mmCIF file of C-alpha atoms in Angstrom:
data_model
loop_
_atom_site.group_PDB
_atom_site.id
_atom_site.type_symbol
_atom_site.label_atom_id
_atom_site.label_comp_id
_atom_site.label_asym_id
_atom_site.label_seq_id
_atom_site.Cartn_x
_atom_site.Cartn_y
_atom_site.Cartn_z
ATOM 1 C CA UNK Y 236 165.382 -10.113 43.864
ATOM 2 C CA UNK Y 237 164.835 -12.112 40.519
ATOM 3 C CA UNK Y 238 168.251 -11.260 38.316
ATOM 4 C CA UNK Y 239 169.190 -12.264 35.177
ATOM 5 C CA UNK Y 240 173.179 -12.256 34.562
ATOM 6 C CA UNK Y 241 174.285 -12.566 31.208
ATOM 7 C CA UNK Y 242 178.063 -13.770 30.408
ATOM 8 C CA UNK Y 243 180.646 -11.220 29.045
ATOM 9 C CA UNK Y 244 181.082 -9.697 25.311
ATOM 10 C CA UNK Y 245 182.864 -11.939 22.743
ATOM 11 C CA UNK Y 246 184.821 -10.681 20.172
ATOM 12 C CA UNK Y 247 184.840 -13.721 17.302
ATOM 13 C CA UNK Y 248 185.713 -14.658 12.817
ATOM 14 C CA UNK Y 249 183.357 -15.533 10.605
ATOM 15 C CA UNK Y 250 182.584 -18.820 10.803
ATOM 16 C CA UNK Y 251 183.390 -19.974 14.113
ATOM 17 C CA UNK Y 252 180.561 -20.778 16.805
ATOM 18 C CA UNK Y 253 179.753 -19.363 20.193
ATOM 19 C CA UNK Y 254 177.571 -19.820 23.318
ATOM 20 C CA UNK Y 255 176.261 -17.206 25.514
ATOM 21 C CA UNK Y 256 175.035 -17.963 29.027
ATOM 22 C CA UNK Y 257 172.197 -16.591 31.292
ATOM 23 C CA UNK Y 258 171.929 -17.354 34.671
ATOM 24 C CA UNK Y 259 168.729 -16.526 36.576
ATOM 25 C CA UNK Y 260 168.464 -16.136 40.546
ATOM 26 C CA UNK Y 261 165.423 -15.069 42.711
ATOM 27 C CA UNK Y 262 162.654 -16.987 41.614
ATOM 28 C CA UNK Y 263 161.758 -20.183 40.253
ATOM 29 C CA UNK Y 264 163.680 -21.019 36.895
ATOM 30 C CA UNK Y 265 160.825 -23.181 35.393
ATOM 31 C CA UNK Y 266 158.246 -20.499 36.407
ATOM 32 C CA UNK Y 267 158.862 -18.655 33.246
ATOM 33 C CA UNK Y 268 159.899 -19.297 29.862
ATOM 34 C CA UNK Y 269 162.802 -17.983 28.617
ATOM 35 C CA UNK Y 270 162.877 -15.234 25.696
ATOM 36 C CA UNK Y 271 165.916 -14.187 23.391
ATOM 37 C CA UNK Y 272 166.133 -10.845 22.007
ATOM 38 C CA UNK Y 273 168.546 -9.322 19.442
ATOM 39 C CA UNK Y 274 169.506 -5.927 19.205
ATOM 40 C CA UNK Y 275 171.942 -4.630 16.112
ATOM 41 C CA UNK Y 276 174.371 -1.951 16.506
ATOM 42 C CA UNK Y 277 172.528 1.463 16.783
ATOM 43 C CA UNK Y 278 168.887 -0.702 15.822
ATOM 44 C CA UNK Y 279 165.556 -1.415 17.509
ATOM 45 C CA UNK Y 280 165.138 -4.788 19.090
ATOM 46 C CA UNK Y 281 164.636 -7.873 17.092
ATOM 47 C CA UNK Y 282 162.695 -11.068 18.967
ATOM 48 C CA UNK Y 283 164.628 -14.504 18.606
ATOM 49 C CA UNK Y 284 162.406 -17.233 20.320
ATOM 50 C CA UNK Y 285 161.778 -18.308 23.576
ATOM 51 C CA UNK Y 286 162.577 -21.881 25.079
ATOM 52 C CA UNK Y 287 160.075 -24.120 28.054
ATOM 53 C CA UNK Y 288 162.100 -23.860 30.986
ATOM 54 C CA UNK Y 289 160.037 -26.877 31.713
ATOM 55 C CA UNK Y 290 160.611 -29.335 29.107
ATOM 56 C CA UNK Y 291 163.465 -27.524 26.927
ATOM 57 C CA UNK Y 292 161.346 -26.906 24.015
ATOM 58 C CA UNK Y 293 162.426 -24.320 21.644
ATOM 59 C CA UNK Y 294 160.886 -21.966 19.639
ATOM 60 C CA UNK Y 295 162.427 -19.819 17.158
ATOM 61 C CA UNK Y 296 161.483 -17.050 14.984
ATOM 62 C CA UNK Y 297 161.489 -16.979 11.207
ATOM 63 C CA UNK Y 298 164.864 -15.402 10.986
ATOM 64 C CA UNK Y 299 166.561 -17.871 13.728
ATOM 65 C CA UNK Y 300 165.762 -20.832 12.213
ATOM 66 C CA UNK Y 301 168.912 -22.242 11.040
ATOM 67 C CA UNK Y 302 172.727 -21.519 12.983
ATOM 68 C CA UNK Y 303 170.550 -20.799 16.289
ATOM 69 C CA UNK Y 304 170.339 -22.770 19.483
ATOM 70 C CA UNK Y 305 168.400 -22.740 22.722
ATOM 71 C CA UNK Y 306 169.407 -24.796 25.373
ATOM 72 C CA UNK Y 307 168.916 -24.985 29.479
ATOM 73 C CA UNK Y 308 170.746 -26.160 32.391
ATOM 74 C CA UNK Y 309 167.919 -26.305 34.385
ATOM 75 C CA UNK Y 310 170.082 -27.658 37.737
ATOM 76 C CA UNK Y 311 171.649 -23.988 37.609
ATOM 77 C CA UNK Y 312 169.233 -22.077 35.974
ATOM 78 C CA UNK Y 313 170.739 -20.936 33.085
ATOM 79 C CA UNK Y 314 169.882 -20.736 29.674
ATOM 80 C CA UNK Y 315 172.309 -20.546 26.957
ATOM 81 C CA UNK Y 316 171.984 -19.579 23.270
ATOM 82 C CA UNK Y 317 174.839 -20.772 20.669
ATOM 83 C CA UNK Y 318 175.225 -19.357 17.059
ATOM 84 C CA UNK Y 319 176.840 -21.595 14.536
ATOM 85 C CA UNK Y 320 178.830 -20.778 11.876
ATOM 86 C CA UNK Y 321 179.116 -17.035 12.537
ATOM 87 C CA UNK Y 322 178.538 -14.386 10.295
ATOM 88 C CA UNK Y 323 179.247 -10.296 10.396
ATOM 89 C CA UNK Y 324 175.401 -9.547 10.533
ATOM 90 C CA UNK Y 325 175.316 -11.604 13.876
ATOM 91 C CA UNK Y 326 177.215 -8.707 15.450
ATOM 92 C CA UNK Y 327 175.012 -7.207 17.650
ATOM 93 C CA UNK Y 328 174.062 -6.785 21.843
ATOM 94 C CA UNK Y 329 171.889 -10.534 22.810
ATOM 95 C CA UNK Y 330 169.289 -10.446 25.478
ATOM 96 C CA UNK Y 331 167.788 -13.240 27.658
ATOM 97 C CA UNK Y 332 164.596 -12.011 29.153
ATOM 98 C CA UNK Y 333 161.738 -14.456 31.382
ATOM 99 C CA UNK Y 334 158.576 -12.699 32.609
ATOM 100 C CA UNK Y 335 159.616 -8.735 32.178
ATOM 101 C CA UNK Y 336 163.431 -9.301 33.870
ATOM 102 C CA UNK Y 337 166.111 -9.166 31.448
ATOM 103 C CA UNK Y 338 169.819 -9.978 31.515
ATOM 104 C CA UNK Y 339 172.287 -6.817 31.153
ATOM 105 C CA UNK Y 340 172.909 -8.407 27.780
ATOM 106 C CA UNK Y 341 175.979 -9.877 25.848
ATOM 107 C CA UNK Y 342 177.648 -7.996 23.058
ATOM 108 C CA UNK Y 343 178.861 -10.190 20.278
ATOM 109 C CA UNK Y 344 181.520 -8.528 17.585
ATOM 110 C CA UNK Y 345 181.988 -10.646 14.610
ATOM 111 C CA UNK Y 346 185.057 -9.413 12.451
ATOM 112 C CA UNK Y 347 187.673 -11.060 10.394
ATOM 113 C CA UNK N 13 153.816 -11.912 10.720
ATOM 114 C CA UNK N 14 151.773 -9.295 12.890
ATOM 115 C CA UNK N 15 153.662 -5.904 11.874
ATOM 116 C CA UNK N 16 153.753 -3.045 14.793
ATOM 117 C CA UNK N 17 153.929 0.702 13.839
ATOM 118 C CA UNK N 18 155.205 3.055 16.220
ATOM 119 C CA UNK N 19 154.593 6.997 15.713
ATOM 120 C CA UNK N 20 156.508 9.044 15.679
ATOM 121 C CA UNK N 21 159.617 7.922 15.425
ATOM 122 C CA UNK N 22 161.554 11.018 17.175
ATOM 123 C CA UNK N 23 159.120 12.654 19.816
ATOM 124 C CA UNK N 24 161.122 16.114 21.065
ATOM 125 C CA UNK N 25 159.240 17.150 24.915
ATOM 126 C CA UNK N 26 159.756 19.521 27.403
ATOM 127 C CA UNK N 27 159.904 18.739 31.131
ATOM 128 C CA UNK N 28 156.475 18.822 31.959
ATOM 129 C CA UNK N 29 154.893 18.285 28.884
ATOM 130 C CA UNK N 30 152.219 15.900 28.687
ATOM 131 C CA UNK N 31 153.595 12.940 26.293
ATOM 132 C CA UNK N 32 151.690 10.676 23.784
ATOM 133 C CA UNK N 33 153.561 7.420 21.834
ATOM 134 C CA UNK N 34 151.425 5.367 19.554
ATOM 135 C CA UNK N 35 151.710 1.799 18.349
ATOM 136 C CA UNK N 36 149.660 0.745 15.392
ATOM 137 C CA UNK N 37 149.485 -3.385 15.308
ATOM 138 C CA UNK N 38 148.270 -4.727 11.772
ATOM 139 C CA UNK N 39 145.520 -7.019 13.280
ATOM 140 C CA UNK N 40 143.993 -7.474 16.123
ATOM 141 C CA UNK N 41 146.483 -8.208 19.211
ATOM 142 C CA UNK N 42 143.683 -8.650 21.953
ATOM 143 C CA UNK N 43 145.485 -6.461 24.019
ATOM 144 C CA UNK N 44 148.230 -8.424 24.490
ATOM 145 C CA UNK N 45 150.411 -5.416 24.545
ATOM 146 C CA UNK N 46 153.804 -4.315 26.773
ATOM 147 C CA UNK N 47 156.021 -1.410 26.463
ATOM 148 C CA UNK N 48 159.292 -1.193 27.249
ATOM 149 C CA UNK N 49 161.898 2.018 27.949
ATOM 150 C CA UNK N 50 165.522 1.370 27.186
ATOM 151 C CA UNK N 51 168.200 4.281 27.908
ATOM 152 C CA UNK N 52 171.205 4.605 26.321
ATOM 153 C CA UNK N 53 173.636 1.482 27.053
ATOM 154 C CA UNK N 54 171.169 -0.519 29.425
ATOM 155 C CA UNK N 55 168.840 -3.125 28.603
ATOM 156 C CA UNK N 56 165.246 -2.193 28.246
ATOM 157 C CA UNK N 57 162.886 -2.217 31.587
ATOM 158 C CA UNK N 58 159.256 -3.426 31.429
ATOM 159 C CA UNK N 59 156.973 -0.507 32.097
ATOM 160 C CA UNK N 60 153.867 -1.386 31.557
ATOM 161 C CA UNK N 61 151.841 -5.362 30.471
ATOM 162 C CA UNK N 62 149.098 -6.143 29.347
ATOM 163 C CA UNK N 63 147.968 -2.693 27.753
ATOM 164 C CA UNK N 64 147.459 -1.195 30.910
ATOM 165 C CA UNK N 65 149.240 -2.508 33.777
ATOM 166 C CA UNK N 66 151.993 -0.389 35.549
ATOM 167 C CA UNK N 67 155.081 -2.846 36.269
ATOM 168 C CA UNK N 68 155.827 -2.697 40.042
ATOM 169 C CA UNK N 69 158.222 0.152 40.486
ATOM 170 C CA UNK N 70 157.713 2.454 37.984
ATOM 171 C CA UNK N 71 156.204 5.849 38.592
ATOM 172 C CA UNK N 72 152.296 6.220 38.346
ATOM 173 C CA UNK N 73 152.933 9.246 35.599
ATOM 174 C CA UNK N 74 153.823 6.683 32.698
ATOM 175 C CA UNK N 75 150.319 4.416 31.899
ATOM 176 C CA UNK N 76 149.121 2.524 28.866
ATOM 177 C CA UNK N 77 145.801 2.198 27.176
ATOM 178 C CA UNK N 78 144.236 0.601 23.856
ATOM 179 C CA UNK N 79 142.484 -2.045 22.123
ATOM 180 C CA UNK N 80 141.828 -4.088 18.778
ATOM 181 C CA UNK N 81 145.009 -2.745 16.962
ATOM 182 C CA UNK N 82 145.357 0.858 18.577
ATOM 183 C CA UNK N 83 147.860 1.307 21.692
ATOM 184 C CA UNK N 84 149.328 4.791 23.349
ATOM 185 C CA UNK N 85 151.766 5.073 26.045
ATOM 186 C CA UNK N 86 151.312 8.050 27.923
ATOM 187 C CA UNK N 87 153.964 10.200 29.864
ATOM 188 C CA UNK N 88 151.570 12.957 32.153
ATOM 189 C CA UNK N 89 154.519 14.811 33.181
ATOM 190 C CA UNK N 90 157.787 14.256 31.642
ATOM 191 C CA UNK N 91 161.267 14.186 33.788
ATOM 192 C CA UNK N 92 164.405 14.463 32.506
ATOM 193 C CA UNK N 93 164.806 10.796 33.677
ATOM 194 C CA UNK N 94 162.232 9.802 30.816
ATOM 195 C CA UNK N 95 164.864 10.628 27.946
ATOM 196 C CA UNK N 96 165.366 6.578 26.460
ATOM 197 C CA UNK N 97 163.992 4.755 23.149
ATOM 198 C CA UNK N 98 160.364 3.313 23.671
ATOM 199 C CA UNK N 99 159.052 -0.214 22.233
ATOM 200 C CA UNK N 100 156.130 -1.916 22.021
ATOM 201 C CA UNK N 101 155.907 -5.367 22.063
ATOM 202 C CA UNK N 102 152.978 -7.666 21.082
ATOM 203 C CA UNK N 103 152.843 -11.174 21.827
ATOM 204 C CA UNK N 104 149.092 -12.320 20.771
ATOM 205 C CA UNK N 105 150.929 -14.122 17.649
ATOM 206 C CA UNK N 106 154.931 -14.680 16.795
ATOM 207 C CA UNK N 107 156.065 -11.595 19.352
ATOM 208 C CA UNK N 108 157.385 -8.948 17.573
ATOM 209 C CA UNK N 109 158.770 -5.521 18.472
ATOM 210 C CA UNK N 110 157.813 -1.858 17.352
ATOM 211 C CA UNK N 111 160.924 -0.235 15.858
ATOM 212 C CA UNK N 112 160.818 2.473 18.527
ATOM 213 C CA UNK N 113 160.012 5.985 19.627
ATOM 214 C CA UNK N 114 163.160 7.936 20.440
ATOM 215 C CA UNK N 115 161.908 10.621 23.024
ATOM 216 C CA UNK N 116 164.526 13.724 23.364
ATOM 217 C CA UNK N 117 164.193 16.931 25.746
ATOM 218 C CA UNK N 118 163.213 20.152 23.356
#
């Protein structure tokens, strides 16, 4: 069955940098882009981007623009998303999601 | 940026009740249209794409309908199961989310 497995939470200062993985199984990695979804504390879901799973293209939404990366693995089918230069507003739960699936989500605590 | 409008925000059912969640788009989305149920602590499932298209595995009482900038989600007979936030998500132009329909049991 398709799955979508997320790495675990991360507890991290302002400033510093992380990088979440996502590692998909039961189907085709390069089938389906690749979506990113934040979701605040207690908040409604906020979309991120999406990247090409086949040529590693990223999109990003206004808001992501700057400190946010996309990235692939594509040999193990996982997709990763790193945030630079961490701030307290970046705390929050992070999705990966490709055609409906998503990952079980990765929650991110930003605190000096 | 296409702005989505859910109403209402807090929608308080009893089992049984026929259920109705809106989600106002400010243009046109061309149907391009999915909503999404998230419970409490889990990551939100798919439910139905495309307007009107029940995701495999979920039960024939939730379905979807609309057009031009109009959508409804409808519950026919809601189960306790069905307490969880709602969303609608367009992705005709720079995919954006609805801020949500919290559904509660009266």
């Amino acid at each position: 069955q398709i799955q979508l497995v997320q790495s675990g939470p991360e507890l991290k200062k302002p400033g510093e940098s992380l990088k979440i993985s996502c590692k998909a199984s039961g189907y085709t990695f390069t089938d389906y882009a690749m979506q990113w979804v934040k979701q605040a504390p207690g908040k409604g879901l906020q979309y991120m981007g999406w990247i090409n799973t086949q040529t590693g293209k990223p999109t990003y939404a206004d808001d992501f623009k700057e400190r946010f990366v996309f990235s692939l693995e594509t040999s193990a089918s996982t997709a990763y998303l790193q945030i630079n230069n961490l701030k307290n507003e970046d705390t929050a739960t992070y999705f990966c999601a490709s055609d409906g699936y998503w990952g079980q989500g990765v929650m991110v605590t930003v605190s000096s | 940026d296409i702005q989505m409008t859910q109403s209402p925000s807090v929608l308080s059912a009893s089992v049984g009740d026929r259920v109705t969640l809106s989600c106002k788009a400010s243009q046109n989305i061309n149907k391009n249209l999915d909503w999404y149920q998230q419970k409490l602590g889990e990551a939100p499932k798919l439910l139905i794409y495309f307007t009107n298209n029940l995701q495999t595995g979920i039960p024939s009482r939730f379905s979807g309908s609309g057009s031009g900038t109009d959508y409804t989600l409808t519950i026919s007979s809601l189960q306790p199961e069905d307490v969880a936030t709602y969303y609608c998500y367009q992705y005709n132009s720079g995919p954006t989310f609805g801020a949500g329909t919290k559904l509660e049991l009266k």
